[in-house]
PDB file of C-alpha atoms and ligand atoms in Angstrom:
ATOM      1  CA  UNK A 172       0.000   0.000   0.000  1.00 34.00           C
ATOM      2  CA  UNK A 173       1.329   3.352  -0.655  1.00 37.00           C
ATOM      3  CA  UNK A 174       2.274   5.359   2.012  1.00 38.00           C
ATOM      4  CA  UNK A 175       2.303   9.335   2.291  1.00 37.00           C
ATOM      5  CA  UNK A 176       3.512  11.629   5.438  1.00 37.00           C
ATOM      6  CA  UNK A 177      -0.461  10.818   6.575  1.00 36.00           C
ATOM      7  CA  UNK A 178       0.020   7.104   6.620  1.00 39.00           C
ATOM      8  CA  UNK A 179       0.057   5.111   9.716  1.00 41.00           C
ATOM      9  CA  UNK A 180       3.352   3.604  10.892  1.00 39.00           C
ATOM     10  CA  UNK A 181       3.395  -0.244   9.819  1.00 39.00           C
ATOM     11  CA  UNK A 182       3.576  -2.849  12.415  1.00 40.00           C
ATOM     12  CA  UNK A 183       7.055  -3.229  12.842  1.00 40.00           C
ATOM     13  CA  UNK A 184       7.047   0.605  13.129  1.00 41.00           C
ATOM     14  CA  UNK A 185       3.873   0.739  15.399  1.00 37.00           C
ATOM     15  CA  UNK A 186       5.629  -1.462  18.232  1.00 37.00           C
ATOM     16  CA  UNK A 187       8.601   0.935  18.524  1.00 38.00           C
ATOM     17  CA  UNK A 188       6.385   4.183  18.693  1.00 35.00           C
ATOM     18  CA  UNK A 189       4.788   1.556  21.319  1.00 37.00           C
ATOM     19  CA  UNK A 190       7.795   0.817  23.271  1.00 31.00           C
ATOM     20  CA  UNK A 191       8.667   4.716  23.491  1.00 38.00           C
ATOM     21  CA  UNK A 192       5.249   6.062  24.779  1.00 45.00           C
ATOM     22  CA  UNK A 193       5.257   8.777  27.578  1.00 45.00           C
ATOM     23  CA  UNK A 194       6.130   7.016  31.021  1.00 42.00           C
ATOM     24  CA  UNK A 195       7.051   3.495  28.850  1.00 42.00           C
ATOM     25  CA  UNK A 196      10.646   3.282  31.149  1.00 41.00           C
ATOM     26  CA  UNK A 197       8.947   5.376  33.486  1.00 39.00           C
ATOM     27  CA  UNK A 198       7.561   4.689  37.064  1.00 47.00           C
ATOM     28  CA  UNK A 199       4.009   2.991  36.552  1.00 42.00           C
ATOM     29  CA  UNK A 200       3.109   6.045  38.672  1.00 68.00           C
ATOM     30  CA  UNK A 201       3.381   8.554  36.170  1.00 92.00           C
ATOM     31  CA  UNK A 202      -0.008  10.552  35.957  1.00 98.00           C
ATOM     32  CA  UNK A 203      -1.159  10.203  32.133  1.00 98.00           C
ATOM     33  CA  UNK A 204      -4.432  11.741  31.163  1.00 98.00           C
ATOM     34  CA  UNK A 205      -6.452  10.009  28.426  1.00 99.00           C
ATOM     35  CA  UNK A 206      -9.659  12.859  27.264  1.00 99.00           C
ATOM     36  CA  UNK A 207     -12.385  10.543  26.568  1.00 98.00           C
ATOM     37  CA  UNK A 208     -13.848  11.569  22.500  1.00 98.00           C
ATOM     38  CA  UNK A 209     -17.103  10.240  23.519  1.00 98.00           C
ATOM     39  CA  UNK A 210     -17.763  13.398  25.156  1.00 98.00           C
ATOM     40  CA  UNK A 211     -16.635  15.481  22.141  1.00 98.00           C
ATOM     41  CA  UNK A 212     -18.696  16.391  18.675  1.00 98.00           C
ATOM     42  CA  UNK A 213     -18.420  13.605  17.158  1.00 97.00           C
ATOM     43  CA  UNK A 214     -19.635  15.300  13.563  1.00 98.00           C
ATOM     44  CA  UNK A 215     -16.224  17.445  14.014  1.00 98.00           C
ATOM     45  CA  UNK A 216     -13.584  14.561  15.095  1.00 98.00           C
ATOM     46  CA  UNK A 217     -10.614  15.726  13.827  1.00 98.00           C
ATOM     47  CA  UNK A 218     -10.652  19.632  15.624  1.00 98.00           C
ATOM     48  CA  UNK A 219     -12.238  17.644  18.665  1.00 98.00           C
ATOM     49  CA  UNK A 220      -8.801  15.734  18.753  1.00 98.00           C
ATOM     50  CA  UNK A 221      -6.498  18.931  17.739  1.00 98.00           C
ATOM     51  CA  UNK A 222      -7.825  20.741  21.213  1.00 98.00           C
ATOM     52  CA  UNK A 223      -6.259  17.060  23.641  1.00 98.00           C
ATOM     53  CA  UNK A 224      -2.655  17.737  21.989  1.00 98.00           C
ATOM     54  CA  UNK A 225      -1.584  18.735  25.445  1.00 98.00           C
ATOM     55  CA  UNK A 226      -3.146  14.852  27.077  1.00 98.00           C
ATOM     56  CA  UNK A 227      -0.637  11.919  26.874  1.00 98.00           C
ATOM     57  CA  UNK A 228      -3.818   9.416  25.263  1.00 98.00           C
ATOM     58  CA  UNK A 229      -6.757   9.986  23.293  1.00 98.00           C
ATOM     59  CA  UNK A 230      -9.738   7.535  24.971  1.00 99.00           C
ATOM     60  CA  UNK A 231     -12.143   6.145  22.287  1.00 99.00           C
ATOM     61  CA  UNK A 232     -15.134   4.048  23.494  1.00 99.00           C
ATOM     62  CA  UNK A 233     -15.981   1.405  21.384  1.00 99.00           C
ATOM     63  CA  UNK A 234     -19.507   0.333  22.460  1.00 98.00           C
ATOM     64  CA  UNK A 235     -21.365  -2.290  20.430  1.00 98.00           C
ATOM     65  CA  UNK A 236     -25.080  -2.206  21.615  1.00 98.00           C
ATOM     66  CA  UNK A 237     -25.202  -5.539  22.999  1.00 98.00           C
ATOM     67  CA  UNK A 238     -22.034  -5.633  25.945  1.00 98.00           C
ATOM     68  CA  UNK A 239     -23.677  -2.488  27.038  1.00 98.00           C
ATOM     69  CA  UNK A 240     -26.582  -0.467  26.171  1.00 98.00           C
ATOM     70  CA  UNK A 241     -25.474   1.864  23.484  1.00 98.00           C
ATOM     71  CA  UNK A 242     -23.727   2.284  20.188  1.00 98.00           C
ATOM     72  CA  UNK A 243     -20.787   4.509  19.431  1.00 98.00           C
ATOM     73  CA  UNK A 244     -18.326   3.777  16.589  1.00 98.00           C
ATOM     74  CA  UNK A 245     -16.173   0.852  15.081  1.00 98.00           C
ATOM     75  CA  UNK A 246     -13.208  -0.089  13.374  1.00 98.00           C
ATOM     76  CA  UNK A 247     -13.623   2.435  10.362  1.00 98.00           C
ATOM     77  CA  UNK A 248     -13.867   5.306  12.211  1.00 98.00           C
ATOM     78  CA  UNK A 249     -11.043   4.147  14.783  1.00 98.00           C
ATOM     79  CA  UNK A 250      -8.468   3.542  11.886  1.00 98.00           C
ATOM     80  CA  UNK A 251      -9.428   7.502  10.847  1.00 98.00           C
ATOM     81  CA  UNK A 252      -8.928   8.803  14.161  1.00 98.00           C
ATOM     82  CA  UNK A 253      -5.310   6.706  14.255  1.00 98.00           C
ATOM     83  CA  UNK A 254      -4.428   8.715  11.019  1.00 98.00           C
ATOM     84  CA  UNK A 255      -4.912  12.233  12.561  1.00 98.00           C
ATOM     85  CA  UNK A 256      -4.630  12.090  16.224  1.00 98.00           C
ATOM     86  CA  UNK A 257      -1.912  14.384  18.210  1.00 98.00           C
ATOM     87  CA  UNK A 258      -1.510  12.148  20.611  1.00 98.00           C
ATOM     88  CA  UNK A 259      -1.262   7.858  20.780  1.00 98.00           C
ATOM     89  CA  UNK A 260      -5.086   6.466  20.777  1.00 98.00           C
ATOM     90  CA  UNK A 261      -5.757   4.321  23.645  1.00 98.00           C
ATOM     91  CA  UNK A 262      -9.081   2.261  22.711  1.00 99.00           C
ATOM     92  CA  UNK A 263     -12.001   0.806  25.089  1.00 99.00           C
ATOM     93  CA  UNK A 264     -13.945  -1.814  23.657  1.00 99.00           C
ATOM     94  CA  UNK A 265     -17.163  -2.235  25.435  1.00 99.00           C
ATOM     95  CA  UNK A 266     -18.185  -5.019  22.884  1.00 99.00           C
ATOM     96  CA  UNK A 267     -18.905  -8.842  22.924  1.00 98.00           C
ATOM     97  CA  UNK A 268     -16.440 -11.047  21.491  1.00 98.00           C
ATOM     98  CA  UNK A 269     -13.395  -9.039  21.859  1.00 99.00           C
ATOM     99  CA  UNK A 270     -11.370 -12.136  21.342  1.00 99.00           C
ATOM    100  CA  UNK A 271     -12.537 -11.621  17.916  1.00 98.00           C
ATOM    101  CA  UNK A 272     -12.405  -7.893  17.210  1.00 98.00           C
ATOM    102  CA  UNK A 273     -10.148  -6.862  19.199  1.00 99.00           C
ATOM    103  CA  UNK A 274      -7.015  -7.782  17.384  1.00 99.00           C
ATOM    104  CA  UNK A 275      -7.732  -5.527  14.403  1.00 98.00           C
ATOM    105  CA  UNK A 276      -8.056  -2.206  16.572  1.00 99.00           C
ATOM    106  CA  UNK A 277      -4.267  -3.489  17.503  1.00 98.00           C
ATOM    107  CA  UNK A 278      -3.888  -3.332  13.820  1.00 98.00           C
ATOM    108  CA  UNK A 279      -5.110  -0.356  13.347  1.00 98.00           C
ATOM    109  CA  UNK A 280      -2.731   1.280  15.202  1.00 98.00           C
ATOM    110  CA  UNK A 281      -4.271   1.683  18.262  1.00 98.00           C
ATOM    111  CA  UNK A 282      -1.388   1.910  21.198  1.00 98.00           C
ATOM    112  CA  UNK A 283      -3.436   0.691  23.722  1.00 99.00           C
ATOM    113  CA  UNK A 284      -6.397  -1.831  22.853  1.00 99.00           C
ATOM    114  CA  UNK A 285      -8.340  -2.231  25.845  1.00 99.00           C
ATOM    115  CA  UNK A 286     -11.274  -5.212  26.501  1.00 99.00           C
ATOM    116  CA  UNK A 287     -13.293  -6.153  29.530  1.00 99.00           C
ATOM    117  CA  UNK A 288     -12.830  -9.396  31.666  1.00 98.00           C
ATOM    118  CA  UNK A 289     -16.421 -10.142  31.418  1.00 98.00           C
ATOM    119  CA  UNK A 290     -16.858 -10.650  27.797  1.00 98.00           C
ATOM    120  CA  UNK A 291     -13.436 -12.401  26.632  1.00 98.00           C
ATOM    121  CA  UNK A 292     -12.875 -16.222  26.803  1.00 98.00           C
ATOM    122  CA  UNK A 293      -9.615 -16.388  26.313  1.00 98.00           C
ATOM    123  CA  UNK A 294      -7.975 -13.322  27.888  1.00 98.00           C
ATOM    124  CA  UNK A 295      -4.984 -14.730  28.272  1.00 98.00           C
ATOM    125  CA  UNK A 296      -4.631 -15.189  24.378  1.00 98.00           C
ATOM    126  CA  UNK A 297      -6.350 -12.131  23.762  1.00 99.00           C
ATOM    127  CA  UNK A 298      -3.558 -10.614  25.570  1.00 99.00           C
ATOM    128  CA  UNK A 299      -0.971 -12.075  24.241  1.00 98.00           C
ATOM    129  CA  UNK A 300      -1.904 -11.704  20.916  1.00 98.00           C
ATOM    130  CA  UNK A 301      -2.446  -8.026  21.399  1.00 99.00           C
ATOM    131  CA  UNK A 302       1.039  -7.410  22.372  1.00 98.00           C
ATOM    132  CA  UNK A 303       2.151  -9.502  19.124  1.00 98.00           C
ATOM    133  CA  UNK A 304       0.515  -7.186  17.031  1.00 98.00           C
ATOM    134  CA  UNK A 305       2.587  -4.214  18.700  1.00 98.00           C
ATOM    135  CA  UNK A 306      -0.546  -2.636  20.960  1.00 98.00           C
ATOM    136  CA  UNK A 307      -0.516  -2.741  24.438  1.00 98.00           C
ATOM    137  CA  UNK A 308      -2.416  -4.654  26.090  1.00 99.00           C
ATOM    138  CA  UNK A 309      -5.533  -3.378  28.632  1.00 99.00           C
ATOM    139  CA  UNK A 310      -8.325  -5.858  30.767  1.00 99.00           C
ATOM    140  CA  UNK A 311     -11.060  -3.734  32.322  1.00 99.00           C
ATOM    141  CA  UNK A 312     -13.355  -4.732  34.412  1.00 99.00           C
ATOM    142  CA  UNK A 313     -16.736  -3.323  35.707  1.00 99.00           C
ATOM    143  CA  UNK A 314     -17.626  -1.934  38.957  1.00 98.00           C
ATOM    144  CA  UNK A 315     -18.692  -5.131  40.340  1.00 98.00           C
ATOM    145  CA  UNK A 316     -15.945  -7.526  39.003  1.00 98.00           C
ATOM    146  CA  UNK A 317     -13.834  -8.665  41.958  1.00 98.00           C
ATOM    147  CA  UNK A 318      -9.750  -8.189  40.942  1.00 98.00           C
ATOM    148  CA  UNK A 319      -8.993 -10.933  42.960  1.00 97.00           C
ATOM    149  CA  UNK A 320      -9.650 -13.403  39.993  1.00 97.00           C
ATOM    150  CA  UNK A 321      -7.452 -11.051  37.592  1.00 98.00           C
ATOM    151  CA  UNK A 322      -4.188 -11.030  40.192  1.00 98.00           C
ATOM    152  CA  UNK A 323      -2.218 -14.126  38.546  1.00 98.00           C
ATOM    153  CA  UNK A 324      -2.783 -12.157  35.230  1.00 98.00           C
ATOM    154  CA  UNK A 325      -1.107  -9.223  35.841  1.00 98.00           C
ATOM    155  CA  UNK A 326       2.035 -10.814  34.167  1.00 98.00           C
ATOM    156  CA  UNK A 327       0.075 -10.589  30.855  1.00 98.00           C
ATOM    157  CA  UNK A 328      -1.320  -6.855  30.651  1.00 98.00           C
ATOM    158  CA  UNK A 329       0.010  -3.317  30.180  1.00 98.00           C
ATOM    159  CA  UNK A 330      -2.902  -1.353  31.986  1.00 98.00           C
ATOM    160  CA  UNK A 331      -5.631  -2.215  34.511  1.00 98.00           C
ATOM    161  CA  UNK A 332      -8.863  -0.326  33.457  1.00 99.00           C
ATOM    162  CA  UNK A 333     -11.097   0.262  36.734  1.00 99.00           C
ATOM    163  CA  UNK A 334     -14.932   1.252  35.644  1.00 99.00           C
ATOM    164  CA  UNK A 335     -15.772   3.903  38.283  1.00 99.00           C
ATOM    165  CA  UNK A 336     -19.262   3.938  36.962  1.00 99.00           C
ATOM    166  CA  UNK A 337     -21.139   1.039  34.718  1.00 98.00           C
ATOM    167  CA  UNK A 338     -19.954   1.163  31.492  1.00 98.00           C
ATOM    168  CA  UNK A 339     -21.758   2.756  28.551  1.00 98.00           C
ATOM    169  CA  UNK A 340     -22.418   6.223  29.015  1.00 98.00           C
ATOM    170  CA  UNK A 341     -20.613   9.594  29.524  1.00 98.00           C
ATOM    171  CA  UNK A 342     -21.202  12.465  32.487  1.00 98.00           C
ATOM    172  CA  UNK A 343     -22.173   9.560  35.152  1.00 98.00           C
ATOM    173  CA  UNK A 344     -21.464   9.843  38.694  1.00 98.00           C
ATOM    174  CA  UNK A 345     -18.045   8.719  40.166  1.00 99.00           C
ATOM    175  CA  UNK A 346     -18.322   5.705  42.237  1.00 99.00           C
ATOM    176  CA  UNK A 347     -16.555   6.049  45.780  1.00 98.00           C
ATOM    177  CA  UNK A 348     -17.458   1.833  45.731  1.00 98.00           C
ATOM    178  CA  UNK A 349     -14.474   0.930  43.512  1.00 99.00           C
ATOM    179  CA  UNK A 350     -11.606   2.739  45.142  1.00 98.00           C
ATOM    180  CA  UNK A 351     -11.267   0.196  47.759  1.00 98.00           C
ATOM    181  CA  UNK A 352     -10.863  -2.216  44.540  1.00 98.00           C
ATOM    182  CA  UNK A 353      -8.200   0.281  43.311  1.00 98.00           C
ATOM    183  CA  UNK A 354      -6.119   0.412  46.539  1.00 98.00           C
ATOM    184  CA  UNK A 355      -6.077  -4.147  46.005  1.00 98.00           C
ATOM    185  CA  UNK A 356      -4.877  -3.380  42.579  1.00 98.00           C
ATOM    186  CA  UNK A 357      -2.197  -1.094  43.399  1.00 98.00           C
ATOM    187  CA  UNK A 358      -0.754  -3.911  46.075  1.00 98.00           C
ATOM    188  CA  UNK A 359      -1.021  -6.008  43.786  1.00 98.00           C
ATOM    189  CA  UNK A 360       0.733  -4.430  41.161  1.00 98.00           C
ATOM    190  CA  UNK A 361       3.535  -3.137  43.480  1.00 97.00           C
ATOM    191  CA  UNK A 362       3.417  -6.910  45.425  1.00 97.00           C
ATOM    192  CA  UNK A 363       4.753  -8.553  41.866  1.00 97.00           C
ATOM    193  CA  UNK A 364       7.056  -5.805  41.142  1.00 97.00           C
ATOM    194  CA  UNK A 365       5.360  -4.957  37.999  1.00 97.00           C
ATOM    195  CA  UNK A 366       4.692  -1.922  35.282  1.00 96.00           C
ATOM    196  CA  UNK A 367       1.096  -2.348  35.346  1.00 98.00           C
ATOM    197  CA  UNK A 368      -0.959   1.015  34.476  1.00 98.00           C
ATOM    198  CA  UNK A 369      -4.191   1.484  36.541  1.00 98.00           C
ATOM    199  CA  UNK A 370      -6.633   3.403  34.664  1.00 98.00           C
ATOM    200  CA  UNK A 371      -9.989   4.666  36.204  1.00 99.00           C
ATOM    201  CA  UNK A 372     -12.498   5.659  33.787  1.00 99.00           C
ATOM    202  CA  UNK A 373     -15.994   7.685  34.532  1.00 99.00           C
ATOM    203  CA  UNK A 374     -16.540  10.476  36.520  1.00 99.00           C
ATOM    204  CA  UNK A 375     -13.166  11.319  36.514  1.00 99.00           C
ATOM    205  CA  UNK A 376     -13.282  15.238  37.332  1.00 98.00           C
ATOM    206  CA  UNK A 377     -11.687  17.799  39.232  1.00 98.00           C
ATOM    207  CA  UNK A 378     -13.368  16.900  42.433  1.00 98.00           C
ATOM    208  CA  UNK A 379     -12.654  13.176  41.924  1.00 98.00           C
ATOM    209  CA  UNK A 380      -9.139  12.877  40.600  1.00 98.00           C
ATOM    210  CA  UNK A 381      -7.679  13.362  44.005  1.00 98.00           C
ATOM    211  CA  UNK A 382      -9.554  10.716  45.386  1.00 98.00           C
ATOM    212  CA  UNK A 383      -8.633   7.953  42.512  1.00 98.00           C
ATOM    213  CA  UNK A 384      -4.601   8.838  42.062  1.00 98.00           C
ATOM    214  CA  UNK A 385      -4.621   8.755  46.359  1.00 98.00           C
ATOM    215  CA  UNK A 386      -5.912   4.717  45.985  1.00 98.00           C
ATOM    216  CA  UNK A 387      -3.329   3.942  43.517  1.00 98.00           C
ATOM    217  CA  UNK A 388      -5.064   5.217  39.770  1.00 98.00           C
ATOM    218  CA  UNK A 389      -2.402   6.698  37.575  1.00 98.00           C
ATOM    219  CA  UNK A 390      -3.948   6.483  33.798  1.00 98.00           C
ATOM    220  CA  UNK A 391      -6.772   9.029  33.815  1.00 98.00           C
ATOM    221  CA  UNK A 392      -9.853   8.886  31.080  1.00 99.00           C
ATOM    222  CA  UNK A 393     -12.087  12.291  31.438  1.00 98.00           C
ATOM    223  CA  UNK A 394     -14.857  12.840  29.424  1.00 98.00           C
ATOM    224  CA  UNK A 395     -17.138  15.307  29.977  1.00 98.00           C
ATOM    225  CA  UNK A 396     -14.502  17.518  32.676  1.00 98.00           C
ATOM    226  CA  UNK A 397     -12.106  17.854  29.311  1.00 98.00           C
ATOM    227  CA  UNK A 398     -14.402  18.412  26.483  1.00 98.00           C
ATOM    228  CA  UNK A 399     -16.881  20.139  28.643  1.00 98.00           C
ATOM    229  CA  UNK A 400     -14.432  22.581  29.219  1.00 98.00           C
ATOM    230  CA  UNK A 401     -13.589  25.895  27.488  1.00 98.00           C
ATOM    231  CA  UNK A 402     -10.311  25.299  27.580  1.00 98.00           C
ATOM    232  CA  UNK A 403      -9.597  21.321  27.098  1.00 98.00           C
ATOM    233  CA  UNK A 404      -5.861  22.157  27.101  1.00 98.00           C
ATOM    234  CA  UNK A 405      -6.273  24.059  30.799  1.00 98.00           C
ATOM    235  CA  UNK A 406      -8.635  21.046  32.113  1.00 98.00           C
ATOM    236  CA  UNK A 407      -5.956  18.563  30.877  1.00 98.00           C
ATOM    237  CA  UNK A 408      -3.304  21.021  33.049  1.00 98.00           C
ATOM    238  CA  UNK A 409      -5.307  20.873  36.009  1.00 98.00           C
ATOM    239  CA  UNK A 410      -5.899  17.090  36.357  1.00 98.00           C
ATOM    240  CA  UNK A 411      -2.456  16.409  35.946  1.00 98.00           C
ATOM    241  CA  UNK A 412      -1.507  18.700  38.628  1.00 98.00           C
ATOM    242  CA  UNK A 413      -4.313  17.455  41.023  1.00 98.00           C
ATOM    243  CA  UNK A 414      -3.394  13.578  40.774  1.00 98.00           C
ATOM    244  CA  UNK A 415       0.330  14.350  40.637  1.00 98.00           C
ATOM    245  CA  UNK A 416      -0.454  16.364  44.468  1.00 97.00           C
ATOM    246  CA  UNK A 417      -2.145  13.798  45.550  1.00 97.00           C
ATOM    247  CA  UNK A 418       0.173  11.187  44.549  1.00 96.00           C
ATOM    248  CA  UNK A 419       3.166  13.222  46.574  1.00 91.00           C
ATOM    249  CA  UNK A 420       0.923  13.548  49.435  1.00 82.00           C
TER     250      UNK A 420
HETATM  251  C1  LIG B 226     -18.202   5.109  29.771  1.00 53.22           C
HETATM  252  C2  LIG B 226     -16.948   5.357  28.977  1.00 53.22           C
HETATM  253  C3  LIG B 226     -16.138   6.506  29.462  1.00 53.22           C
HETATM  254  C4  LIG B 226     -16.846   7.834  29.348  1.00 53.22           C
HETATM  255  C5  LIG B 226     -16.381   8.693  30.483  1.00 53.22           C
HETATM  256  O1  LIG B 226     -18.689   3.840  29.493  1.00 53.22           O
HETATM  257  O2  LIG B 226     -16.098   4.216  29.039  1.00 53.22           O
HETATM  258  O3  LIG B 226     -14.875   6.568  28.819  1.00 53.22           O
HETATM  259  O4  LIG B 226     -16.568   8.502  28.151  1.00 53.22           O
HETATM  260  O5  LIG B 226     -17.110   9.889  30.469  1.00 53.22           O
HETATM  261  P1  LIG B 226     -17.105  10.869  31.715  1.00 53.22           P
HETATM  262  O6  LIG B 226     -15.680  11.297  31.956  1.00 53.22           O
HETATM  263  O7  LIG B 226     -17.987  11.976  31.275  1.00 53.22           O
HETATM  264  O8  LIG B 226     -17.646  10.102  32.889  1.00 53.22           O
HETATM  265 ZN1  LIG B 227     -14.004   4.442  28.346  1.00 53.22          ZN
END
């Protein structure tokens, strides 16, 4: 295929940009903010993604109707938003069968592919397979999915994605019920001696952030508190600065 100065990297070329990614051979707690698009205008994609240039991840929600309640946008779209993205795309796929789809967001040129515990069969494979294709690779799990079960795992994945509300919609409440779950995680991670990223994702805000980084979080998806804002590059300032306080404290 031809390639011009717009064209993707190539696989080989994906897994280096991969292995140099913001806080790669840094301490797993580095704050990195990941703006969620699904708060953005979605008719206007590529000046929604020119105002995160200052985040470390663009967050896009890949929701398939039938793992939860509402329909967003697929692989199409996803390889688009690779192509003119500022920053590295970090991709949640809130879809059934991830153990079939998810390998071509990897592809893509996603540098994160993330899928959820409750709907792969194999996440081992998944996993694995993921990290083949030069992506790293993310297990989420909902609010009420114990991390206990996930623990010998840990070996496997890049990034721990915490739900801190039910997955599926934007501008929901923070739940105060997971960070207990988050404080296990980050244990666990720092028990195994390991360069696991803990993202928490909904209701991340300026009034929650504190709260989330203090129980371990370090990867940060906001929605609605970035592209809700005036100024997305200010908002993106001033979460960084809030979890990096409270992670000193
Ligand atoms: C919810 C999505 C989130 C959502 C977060 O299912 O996974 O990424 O966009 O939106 P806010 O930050 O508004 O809660
Ligand atoms: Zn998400």
């Amino acid at each position: 295929m031809p390639c011009t100065s717009h064209c993707s990297a190539g696989p080989e070329d994906r897994a280096e940009v991969t292995r140099t990614l913001p806080g790669r051979q840094t301490r797993a707690v580095d704050v990195l903010i990941s703006p969620s698009i699904l708060a953005s205008d979605f008719v206007n994609l590529e000046q929604e993604l020119a105002r995160i240039g200052a985040a470390d991840f663009a967050h896009v929600d890949v929701m398939d109707n039938h793992f939860v309640p509402n329909l967003t946008l697929g692989l199409p779209v996803v390889e688009r938003i690779v192509r003119v993205s500022p920053v590295p795309v970090d991709t949640h796929l809130m879809i059934d069968d991830p153990d079939r789809w998810a390998p071509e967001y990897a592809e893509a040129g996603a540098a994160s592919v993330t899928f959820h515990a409750e709907a792969a069969r194999a996440p081992v494979r998944l996993a694995r397979e993921l990290r083949r294709l030069g992506a790293r690779a993310g297990l989420a799990l909902k609010p009420a999915t114990p991390v206990e079960g996930f623990v010998d795992l840990l070996p496997e994945i890049d990034m721990l994605l915490l739900m801190t509300v039910e997955p599926g919609f934007g501008g929901q409440e923070f739940l105060d019920a997971v960070l207990p779950k988050i404080r296990r995680a980050r244990a666990a991670v720092s028990a195994a001696g390991l360069d696991v990223w803990l993202q928490v994702d909904g209701g991340v805000s300026g009034s929650t952030i504190e709260r989330a980084a203090e129980a371990g979080a370090n990867v940060f998806v906001a929605g609605t508190a970035v592209y809700g804002a005036d100024d997305a590059a200010g908002a993106i300032g001033t979460l960084r600065d809030l979890a990096r306080s409270a992670h000193h404290h």
